[in-house]
mmCIF file of C-alpha atoms in Angstrom:
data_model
loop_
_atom_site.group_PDB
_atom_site.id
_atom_site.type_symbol
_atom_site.label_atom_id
_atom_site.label_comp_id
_atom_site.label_asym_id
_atom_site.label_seq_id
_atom_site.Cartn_x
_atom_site.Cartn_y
_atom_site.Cartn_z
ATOM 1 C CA UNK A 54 -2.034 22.166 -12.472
ATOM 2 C CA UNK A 55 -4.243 25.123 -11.687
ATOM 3 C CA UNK A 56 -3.409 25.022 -7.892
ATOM 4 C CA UNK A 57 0.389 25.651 -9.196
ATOM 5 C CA UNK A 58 -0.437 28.596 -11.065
ATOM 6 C CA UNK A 59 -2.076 30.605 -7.601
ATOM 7 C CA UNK A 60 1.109 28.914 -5.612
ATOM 8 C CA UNK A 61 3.351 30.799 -7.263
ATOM 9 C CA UNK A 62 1.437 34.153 -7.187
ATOM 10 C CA UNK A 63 1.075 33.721 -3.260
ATOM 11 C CA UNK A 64 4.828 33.103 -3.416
ATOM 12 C CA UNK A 65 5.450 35.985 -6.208
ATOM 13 C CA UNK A 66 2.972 38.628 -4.475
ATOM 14 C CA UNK A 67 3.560 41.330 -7.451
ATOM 15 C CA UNK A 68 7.204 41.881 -6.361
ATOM 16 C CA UNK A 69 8.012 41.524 -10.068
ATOM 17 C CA UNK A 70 6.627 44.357 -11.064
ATOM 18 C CA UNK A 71 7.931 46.590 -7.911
ATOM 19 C CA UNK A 72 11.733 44.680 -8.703
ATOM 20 C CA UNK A 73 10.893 46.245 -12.595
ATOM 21 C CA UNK A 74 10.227 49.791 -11.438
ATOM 22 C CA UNK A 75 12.803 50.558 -8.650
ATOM 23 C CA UNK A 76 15.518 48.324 -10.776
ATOM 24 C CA UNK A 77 14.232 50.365 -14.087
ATOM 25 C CA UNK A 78 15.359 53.607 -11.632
ATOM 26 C CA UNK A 79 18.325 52.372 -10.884
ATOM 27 C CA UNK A 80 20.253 49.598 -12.269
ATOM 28 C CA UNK A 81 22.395 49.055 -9.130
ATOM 29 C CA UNK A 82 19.380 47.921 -7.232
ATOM 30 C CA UNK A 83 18.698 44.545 -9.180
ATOM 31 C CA UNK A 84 21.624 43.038 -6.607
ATOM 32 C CA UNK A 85 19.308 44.123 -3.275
ATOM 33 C CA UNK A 86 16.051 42.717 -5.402
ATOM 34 C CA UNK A 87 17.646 39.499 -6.215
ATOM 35 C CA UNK A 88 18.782 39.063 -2.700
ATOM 36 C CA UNK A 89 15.171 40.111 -1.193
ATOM 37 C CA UNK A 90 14.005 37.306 -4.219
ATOM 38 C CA UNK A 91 16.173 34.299 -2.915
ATOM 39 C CA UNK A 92 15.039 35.032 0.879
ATOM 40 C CA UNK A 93 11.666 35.102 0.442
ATOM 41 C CA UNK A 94 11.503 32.016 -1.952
ATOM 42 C CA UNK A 95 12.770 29.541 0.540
ATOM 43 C CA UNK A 96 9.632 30.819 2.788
ATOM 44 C CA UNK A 97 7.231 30.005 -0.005
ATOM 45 C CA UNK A 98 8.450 26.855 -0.859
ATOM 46 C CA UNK A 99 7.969 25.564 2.390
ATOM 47 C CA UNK A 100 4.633 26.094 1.927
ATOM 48 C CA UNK A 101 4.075 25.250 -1.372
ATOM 49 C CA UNK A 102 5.188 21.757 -0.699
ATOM 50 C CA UNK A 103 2.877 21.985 2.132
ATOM 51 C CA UNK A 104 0.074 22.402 -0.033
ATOM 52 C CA UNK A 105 0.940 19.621 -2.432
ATOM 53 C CA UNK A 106 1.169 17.319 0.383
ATOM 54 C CA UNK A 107 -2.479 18.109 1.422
ATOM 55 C CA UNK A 108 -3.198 17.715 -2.214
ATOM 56 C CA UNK A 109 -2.279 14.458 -2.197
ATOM 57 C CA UNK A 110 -4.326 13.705 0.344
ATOM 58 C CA UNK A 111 -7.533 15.516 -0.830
ATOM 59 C CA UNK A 112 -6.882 13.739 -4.806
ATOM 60 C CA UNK A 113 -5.891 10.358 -3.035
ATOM 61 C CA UNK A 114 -3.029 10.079 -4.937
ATOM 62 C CA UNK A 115 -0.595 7.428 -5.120
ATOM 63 C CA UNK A 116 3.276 7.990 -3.802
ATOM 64 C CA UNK A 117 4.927 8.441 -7.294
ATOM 65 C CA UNK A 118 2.085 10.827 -7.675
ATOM 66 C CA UNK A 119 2.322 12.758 -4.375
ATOM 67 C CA UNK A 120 5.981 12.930 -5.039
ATOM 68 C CA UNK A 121 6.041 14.219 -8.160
ATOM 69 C CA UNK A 122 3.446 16.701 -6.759
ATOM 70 C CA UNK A 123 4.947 18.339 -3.778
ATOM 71 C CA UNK A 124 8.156 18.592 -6.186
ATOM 72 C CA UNK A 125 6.383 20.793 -8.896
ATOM 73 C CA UNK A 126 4.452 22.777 -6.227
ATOM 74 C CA UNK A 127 8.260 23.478 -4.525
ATOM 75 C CA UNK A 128 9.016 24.553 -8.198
ATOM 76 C CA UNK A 129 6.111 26.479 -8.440
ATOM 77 C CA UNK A 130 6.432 28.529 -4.978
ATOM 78 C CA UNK A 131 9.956 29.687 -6.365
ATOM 79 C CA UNK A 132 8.387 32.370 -8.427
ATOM 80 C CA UNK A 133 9.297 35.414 -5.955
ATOM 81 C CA UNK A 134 12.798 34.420 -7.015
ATOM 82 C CA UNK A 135 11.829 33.647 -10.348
ATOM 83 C CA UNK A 136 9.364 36.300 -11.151
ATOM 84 C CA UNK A 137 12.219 39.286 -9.619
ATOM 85 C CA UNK A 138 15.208 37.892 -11.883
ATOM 86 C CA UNK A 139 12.870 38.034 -15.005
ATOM 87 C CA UNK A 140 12.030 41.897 -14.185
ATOM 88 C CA UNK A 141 15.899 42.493 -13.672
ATOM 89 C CA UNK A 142 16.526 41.221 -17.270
ATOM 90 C CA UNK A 143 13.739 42.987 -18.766
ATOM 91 C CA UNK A 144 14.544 46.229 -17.318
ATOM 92 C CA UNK A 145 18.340 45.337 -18.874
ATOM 93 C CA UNK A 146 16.781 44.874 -22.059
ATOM 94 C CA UNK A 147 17.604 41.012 -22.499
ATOM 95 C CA UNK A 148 13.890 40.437 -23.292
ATOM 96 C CA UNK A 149 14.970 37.381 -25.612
ATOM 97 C CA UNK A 150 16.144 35.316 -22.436
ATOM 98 C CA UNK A 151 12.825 36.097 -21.083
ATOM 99 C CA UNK A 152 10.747 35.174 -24.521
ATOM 100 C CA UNK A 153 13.381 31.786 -24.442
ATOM 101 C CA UNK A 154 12.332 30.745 -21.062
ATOM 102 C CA UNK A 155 8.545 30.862 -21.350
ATOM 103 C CA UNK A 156 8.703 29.119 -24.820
ATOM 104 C CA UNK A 157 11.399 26.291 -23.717
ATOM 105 C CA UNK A 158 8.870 26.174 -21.227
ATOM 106 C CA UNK A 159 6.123 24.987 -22.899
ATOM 107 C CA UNK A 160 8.467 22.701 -25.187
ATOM 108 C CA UNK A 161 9.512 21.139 -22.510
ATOM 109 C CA UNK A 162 5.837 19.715 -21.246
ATOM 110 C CA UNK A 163 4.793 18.654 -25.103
ATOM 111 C CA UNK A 164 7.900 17.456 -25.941
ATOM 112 C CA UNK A 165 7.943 15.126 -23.070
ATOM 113 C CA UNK A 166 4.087 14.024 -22.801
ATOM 114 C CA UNK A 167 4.270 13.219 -26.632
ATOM 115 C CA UNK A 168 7.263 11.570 -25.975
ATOM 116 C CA UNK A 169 5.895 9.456 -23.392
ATOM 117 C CA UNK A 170 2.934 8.585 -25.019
ATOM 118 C CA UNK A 171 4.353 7.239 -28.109
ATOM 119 C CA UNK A 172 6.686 5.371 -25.720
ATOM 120 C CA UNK A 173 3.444 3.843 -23.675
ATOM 121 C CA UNK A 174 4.616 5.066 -20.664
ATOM 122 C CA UNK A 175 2.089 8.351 -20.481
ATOM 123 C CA UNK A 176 1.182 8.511 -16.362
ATOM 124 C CA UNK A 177 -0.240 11.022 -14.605
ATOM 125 C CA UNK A 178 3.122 10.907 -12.153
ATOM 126 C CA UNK A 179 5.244 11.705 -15.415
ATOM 127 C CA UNK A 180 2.657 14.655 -16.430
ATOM 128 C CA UNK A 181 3.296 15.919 -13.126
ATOM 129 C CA UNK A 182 7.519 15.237 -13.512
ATOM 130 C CA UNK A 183 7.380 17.380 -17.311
ATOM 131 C CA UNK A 184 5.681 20.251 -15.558
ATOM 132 C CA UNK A 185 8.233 19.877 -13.115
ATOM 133 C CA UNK A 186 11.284 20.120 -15.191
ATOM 134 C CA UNK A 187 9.439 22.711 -17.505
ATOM 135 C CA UNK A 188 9.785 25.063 -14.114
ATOM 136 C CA UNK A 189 13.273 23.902 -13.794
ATOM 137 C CA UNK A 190 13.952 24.928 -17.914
ATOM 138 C CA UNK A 191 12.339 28.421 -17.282
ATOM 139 C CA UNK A 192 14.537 29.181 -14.241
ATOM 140 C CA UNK A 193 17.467 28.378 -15.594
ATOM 141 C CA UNK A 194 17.419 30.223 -18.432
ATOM 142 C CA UNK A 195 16.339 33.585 -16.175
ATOM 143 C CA UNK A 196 18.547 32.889 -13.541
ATOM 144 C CA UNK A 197 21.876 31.872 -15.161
ATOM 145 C CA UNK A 198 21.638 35.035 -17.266
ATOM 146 C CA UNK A 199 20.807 37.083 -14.524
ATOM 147 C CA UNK A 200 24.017 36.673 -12.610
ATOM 148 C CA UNK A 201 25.964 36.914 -15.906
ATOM 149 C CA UNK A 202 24.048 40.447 -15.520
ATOM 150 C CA UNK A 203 25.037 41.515 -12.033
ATOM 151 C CA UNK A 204 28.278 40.305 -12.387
ATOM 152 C CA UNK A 205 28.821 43.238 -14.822
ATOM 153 C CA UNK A 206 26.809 45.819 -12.552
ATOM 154 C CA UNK A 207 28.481 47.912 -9.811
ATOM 155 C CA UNK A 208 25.679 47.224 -6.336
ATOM 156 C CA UNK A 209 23.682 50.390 -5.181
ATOM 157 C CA UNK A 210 22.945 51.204 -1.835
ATOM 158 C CA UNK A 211 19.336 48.961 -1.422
ATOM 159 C CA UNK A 212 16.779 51.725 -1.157
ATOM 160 C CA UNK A 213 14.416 49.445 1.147
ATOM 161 C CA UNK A 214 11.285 50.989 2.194
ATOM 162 C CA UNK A 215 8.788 50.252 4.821
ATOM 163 C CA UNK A 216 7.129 47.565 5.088
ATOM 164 C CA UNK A 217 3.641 48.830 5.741
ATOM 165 C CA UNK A 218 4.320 51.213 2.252
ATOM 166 C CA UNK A 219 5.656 47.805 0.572
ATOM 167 C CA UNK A 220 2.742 45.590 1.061
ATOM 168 C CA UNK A 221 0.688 48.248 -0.395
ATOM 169 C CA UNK A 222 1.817 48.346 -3.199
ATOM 170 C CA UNK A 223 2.849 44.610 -3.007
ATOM 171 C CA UNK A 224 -0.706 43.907 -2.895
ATOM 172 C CA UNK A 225 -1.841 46.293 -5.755
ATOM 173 C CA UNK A 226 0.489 44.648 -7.909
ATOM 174 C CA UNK A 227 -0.089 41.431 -6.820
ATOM 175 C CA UNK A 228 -4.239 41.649 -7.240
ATOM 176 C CA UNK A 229 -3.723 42.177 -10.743
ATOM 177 C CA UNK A 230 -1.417 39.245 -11.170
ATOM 178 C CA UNK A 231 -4.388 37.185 -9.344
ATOM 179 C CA UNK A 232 -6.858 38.693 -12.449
ATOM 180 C CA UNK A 233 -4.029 38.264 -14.949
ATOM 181 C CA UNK A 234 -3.417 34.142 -14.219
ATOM 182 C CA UNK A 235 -7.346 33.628 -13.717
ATOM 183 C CA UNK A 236 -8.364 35.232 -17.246
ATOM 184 C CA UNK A 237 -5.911 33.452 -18.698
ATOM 185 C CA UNK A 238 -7.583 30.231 -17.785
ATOM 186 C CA UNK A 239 -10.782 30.851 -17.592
ATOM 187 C CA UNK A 240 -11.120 28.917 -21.356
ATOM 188 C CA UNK A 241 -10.135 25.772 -19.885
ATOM 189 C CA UNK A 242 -12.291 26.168 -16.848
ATOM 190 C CA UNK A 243 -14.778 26.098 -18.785
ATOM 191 C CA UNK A 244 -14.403 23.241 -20.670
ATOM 192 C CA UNK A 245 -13.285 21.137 -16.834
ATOM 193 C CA UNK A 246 -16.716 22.392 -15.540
ATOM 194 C CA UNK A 247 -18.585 21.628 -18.514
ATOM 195 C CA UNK A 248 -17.331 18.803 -20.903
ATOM 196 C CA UNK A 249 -16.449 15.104 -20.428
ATOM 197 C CA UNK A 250 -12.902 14.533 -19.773
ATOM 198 C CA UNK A 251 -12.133 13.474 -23.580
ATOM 199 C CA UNK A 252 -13.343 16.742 -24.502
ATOM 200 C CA UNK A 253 -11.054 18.458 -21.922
ATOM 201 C CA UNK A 254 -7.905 16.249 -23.111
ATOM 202 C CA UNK A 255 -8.490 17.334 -26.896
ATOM 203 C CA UNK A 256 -8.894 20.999 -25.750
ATOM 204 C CA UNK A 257 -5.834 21.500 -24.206
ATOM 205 C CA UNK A 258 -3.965 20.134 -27.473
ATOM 206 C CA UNK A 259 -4.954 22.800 -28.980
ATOM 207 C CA UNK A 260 -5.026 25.531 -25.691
ATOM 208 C CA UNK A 261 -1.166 25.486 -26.859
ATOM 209 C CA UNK A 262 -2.348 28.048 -29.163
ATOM 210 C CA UNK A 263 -3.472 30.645 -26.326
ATOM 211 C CA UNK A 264 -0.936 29.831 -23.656
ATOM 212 C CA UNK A 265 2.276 29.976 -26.292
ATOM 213 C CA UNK A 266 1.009 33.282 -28.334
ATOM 214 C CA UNK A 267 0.446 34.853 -24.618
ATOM 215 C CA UNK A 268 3.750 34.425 -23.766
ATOM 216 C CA UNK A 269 4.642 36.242 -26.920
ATOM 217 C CA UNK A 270 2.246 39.256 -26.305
ATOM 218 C CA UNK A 271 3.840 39.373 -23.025
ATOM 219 C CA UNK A 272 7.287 39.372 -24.808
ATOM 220 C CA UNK A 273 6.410 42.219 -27.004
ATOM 221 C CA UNK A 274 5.169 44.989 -24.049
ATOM 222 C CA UNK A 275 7.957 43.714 -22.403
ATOM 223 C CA UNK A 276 10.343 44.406 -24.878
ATOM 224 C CA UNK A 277 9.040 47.416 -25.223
ATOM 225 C CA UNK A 278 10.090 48.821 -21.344
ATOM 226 C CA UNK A 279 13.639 47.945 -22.542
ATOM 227 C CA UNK A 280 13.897 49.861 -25.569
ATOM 228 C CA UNK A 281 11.682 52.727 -24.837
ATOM 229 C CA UNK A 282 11.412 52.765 -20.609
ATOM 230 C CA UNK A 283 9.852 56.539 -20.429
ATOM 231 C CA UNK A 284 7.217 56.229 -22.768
ATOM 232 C CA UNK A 285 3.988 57.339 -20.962
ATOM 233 C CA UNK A 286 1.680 54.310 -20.022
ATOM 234 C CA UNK A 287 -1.225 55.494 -21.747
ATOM 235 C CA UNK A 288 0.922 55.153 -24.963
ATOM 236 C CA UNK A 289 2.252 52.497 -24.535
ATOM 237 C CA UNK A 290 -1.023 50.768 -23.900
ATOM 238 C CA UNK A 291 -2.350 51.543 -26.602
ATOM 239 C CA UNK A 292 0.376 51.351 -29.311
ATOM 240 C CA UNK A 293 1.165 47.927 -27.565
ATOM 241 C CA UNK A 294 -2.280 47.037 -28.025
ATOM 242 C CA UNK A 295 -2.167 47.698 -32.270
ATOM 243 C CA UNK A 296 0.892 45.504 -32.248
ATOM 244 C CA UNK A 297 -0.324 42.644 -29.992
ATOM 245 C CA UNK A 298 -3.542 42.053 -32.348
ATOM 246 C CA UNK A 299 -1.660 42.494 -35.633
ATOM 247 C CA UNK A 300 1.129 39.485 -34.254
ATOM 248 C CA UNK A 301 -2.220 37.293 -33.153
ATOM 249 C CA UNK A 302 -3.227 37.435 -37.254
ATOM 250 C CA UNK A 303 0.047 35.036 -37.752
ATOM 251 C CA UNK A 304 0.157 33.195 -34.776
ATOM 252 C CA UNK A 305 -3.415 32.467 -35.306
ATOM 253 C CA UNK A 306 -2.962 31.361 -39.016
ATOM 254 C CA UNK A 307 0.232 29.343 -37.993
ATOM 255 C CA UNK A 308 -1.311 27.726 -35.166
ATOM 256 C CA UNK A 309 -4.412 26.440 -36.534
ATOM 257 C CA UNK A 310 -2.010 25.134 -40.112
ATOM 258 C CA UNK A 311 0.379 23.530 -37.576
ATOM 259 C CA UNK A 312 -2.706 21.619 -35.679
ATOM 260 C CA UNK A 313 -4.433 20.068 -38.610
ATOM 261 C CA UNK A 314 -0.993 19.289 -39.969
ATOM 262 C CA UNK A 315 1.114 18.020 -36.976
ATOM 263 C CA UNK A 316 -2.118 16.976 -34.412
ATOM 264 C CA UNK A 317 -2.978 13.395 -36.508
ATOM 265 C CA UNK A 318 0.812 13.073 -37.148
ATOM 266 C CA UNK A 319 1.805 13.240 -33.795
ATOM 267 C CA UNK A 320 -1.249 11.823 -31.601
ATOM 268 C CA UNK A 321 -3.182 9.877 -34.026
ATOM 269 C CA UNK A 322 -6.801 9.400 -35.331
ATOM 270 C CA UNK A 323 -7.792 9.359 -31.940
ATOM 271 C CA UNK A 324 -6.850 13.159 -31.274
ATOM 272 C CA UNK A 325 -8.775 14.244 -34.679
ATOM 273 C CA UNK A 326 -11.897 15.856 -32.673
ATOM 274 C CA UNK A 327 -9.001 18.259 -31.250
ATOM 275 C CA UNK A 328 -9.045 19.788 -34.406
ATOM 276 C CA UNK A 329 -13.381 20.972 -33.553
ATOM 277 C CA UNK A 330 -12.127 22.579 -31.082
ATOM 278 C CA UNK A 331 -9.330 25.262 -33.158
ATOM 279 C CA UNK A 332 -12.208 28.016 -33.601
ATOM 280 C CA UNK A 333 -12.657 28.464 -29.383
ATOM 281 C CA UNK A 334 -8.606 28.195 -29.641
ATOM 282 C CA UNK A 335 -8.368 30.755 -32.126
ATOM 283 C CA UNK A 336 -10.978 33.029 -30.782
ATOM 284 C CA UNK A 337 -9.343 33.005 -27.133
ATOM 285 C CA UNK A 338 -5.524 33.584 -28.910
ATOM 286 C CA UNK A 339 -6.766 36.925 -30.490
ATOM 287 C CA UNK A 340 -9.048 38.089 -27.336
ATOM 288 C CA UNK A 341 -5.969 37.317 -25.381
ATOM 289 C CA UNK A 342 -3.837 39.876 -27.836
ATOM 290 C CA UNK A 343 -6.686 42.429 -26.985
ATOM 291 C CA UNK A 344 -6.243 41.495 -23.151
ATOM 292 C CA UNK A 345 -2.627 41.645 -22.649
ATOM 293 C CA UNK A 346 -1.939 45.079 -22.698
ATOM 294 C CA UNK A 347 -4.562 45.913 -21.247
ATOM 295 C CA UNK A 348 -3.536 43.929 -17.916
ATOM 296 C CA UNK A 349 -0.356 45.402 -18.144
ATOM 297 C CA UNK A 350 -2.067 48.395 -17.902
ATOM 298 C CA UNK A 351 -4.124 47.494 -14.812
ATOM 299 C CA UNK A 352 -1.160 46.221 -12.854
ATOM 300 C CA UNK A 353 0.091 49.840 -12.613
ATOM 301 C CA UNK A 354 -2.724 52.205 -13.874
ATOM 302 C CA UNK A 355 -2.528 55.363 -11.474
ATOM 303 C CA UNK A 356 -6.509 55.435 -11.391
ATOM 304 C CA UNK A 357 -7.061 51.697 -10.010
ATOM 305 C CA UNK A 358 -9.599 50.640 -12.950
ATOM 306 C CA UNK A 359 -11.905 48.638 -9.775
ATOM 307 C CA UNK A 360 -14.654 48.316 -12.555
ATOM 308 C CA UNK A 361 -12.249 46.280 -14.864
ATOM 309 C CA UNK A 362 -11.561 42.805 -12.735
ATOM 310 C CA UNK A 363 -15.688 43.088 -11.798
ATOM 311 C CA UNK A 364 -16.978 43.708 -15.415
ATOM 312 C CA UNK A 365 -15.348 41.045 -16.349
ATOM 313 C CA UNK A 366 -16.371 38.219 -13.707
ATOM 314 C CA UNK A 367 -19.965 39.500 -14.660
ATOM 315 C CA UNK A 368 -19.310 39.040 -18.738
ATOM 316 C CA UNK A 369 -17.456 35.494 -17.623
ATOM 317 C CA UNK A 370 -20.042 34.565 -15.941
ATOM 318 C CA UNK A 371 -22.962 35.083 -18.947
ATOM 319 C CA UNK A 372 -20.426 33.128 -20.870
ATOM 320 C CA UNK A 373 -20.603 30.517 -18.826
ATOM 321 C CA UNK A 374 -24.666 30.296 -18.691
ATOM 322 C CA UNK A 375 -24.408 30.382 -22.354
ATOM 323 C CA UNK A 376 -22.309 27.384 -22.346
ATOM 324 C CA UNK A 377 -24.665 25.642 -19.688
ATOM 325 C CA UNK A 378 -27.347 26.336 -22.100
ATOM 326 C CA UNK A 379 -25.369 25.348 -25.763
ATOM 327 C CA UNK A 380 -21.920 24.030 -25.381
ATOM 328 C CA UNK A 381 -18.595 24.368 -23.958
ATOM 329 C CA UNK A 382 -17.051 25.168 -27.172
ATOM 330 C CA UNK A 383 -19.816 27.767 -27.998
ATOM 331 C CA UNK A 384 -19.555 29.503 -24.582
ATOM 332 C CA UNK A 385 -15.332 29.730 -25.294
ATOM 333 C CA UNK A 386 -15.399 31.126 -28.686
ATOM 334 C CA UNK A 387 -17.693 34.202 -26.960
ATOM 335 C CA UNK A 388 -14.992 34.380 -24.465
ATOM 336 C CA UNK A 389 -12.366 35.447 -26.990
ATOM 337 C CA UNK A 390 -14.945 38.210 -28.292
ATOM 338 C CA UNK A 391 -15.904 39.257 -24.863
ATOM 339 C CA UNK A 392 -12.165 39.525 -24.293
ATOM 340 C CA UNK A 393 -11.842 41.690 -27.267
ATOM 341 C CA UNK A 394 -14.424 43.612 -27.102
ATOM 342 C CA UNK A 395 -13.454 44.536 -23.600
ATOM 343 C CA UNK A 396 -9.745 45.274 -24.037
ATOM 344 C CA UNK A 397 -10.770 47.649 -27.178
ATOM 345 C CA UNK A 398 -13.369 49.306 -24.763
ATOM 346 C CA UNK A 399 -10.284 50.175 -22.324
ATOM 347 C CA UNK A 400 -7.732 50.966 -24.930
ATOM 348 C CA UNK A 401 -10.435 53.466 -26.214
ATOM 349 C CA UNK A 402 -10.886 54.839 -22.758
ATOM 350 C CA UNK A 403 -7.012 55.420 -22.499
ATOM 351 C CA UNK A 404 -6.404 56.728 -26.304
ATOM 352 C CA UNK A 405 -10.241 57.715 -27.965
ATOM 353 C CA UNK A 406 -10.470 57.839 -31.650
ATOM 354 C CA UNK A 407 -6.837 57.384 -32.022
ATOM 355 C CA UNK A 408 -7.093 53.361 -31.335
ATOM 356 C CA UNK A 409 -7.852 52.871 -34.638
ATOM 357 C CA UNK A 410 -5.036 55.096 -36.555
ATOM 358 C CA UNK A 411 -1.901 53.288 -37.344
ATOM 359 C CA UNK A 412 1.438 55.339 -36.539
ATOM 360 C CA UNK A 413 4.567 53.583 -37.884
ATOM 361 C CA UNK A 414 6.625 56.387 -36.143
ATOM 362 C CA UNK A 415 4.901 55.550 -33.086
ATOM 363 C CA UNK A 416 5.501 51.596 -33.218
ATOM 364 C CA UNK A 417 9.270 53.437 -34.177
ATOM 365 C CA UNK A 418 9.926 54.712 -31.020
ATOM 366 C CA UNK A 419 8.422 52.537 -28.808
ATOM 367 C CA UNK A 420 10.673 49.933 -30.175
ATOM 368 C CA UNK A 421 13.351 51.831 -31.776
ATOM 369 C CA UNK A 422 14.841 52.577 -34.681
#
């Protein structure tokens, strides 16, 4: 699961956010980007599926298992395709097909393990298919609106550039996506590297916290290139940043009401000690509201920000020894402060005393009226 996630960055390499830029320039250009999307994907799955094979191998998998393996590592190395078409439909400002396709995502992998379980037929082969099919949900519901899109959009002349001057920038983008995908699971990481495998199983019940309120953090900044595109990024950073951490208050509450509600409902007695485990949850969900614009910041901050990506493997790290020394659980709910307390350190840097004073006119503009 985590070797998918750094598949389809390799196969992505930050061309997203370059699509988002020149296409937020131009509109005409999201018909050269798409193209440029679909060329390179067919490279990357080839060697996605490469790289599931070998997984098989190394895991010593069965065939159902290696199967359904190389197919949602293919999926997975489709994000250069992927990953462009989203940009083009932010930039358009159909951020709610965007928001709908990371959430249906996510549906579709609970819905289906709970599904199997209740049936008896839970196997690590079908885990493996639902993550599968989740890919196959999120792409269709960027891609089929995406040609809806350029259907309606006269083509520009494709303003390629160099390649030496793309892979710069490429890679800029591209490092930050690395830093973005690895902070966001560096809470179950920690749990893999430290706990028993229950304790892993109960956590990621209720990781469904984190991973579905980050997908609406992203949903929000992205929303917010739509509506107000020529905002400066300093602003938006930081106005972004007020919003993201007043949404996490609600998601929180609702999250942790819909786990001790739904959790023994759905899974059983058996999945109670989940329910220990909502504070390190909760903690990451509103560290991760801190964190989010803050990487958006980082993927495109004029100044580079070096110290950012370090500082943080070096906090990560003393979060780790603390759970070495304590617990797992311990060591996670620190995370979610550290990431707090380190996105309203860079927030601060970008806006100074003005972090903490609330501008309803601001949140106006950014997100019209």
């Amino acid at each position: 699961m985590l070797s998918s996630i750094f598949v389809g960055l390799v196969g992505a390499f930050g061309l997203g956010l370059l699509a988002r830029q020149a296409v937020a320039a131009d509109l005409g250009q999201a018909h050269g980007w798409s193209r440029r999307g679909r060329q390179l994907m067919w490279y990357s799955v080839v060697a996605a599926v490469a790289v599931g094979v070998g997984l098989g191998q190394v895991l010593n998998l069965d065939l159902p298992e290696r199967l359904a393996t190389a197919a949602f590592l293919a999926l997975a190395g489709m994000s250069a395709s992927k990953s462009i078409d989203a940009n083009i439909l932010i930039v358009a400002g159909l951020t709610k097909h965007f928001g709908i396709a990371n959430l249906a995502a996510s549906g579709t992998v609970c819905l289906g393990i709970v599904f199997a379980y209740f049936a008896g037929a839970l196997q690590l082969w079908l885990v493996l298919a639902f993550n599968a099919g989740s890919l196959l949900v999120q792409m269709a519901l960027i891609v089929l609106p995406r040609r809806k899109l350029l259907k309606g959009i006269d083509e520009g002349v494709f303003k390629a550039e160099k390649l030496r001057s793309l892979l710069h920038r490429a890679w800029r983008a591209w490092r930050s996506q690395v830093v973005e995908a690895s902070l966001l699971r560096v809470d179950s990481m920690m749990f893999i590297t430290q706990a028993t495998v229950q304790t892993v199983g109960y956590y990621s019940v209720v990781a469904l916290i984190p991973q579905t309120a980050y997908q609406t953090f992203q949903t929000i900044i992205q929303y917010s290139y739509a509506t107000a595109p020529k905002t400066r990024i300093r602003e938006r950073t930081w106005l972004t940043w007020q919003i993201c951490l007043l949404a996490s208050v609600p998601i929180v509450a609702a999250g942790a009401l819909g786990a001790v509600l739904l959790v023994p409902l759905l899974f059983g007695p058996a999945f109670r000690p989940s329910l220990e485990l909502l504070l390190p949850a909760c903690s990451v969900t509103v560290g991760l509201a801190a964190l989010a614009p803050v990487l958006q910041h980082f993927a495109v901050s004029p100044t580079g920000d070096s110290w950012f990506p370090w500082t943080m493997i070096v906090l990560i790290a003393g979060c780790w020894w603390i759970g070495k020394q304590t617990n797992p659980s311990l060591a996670v709910t620190v995370l979610g402060g550290v990431f707090f307390l380190v996105g309203g350190l860079y927030v601060y840097w970008l806006a100074g005393p003005r972090i903490l004073r609330i501008s309803i006119g601001s949140w106006a503009v950014l997100y019209g009226r």
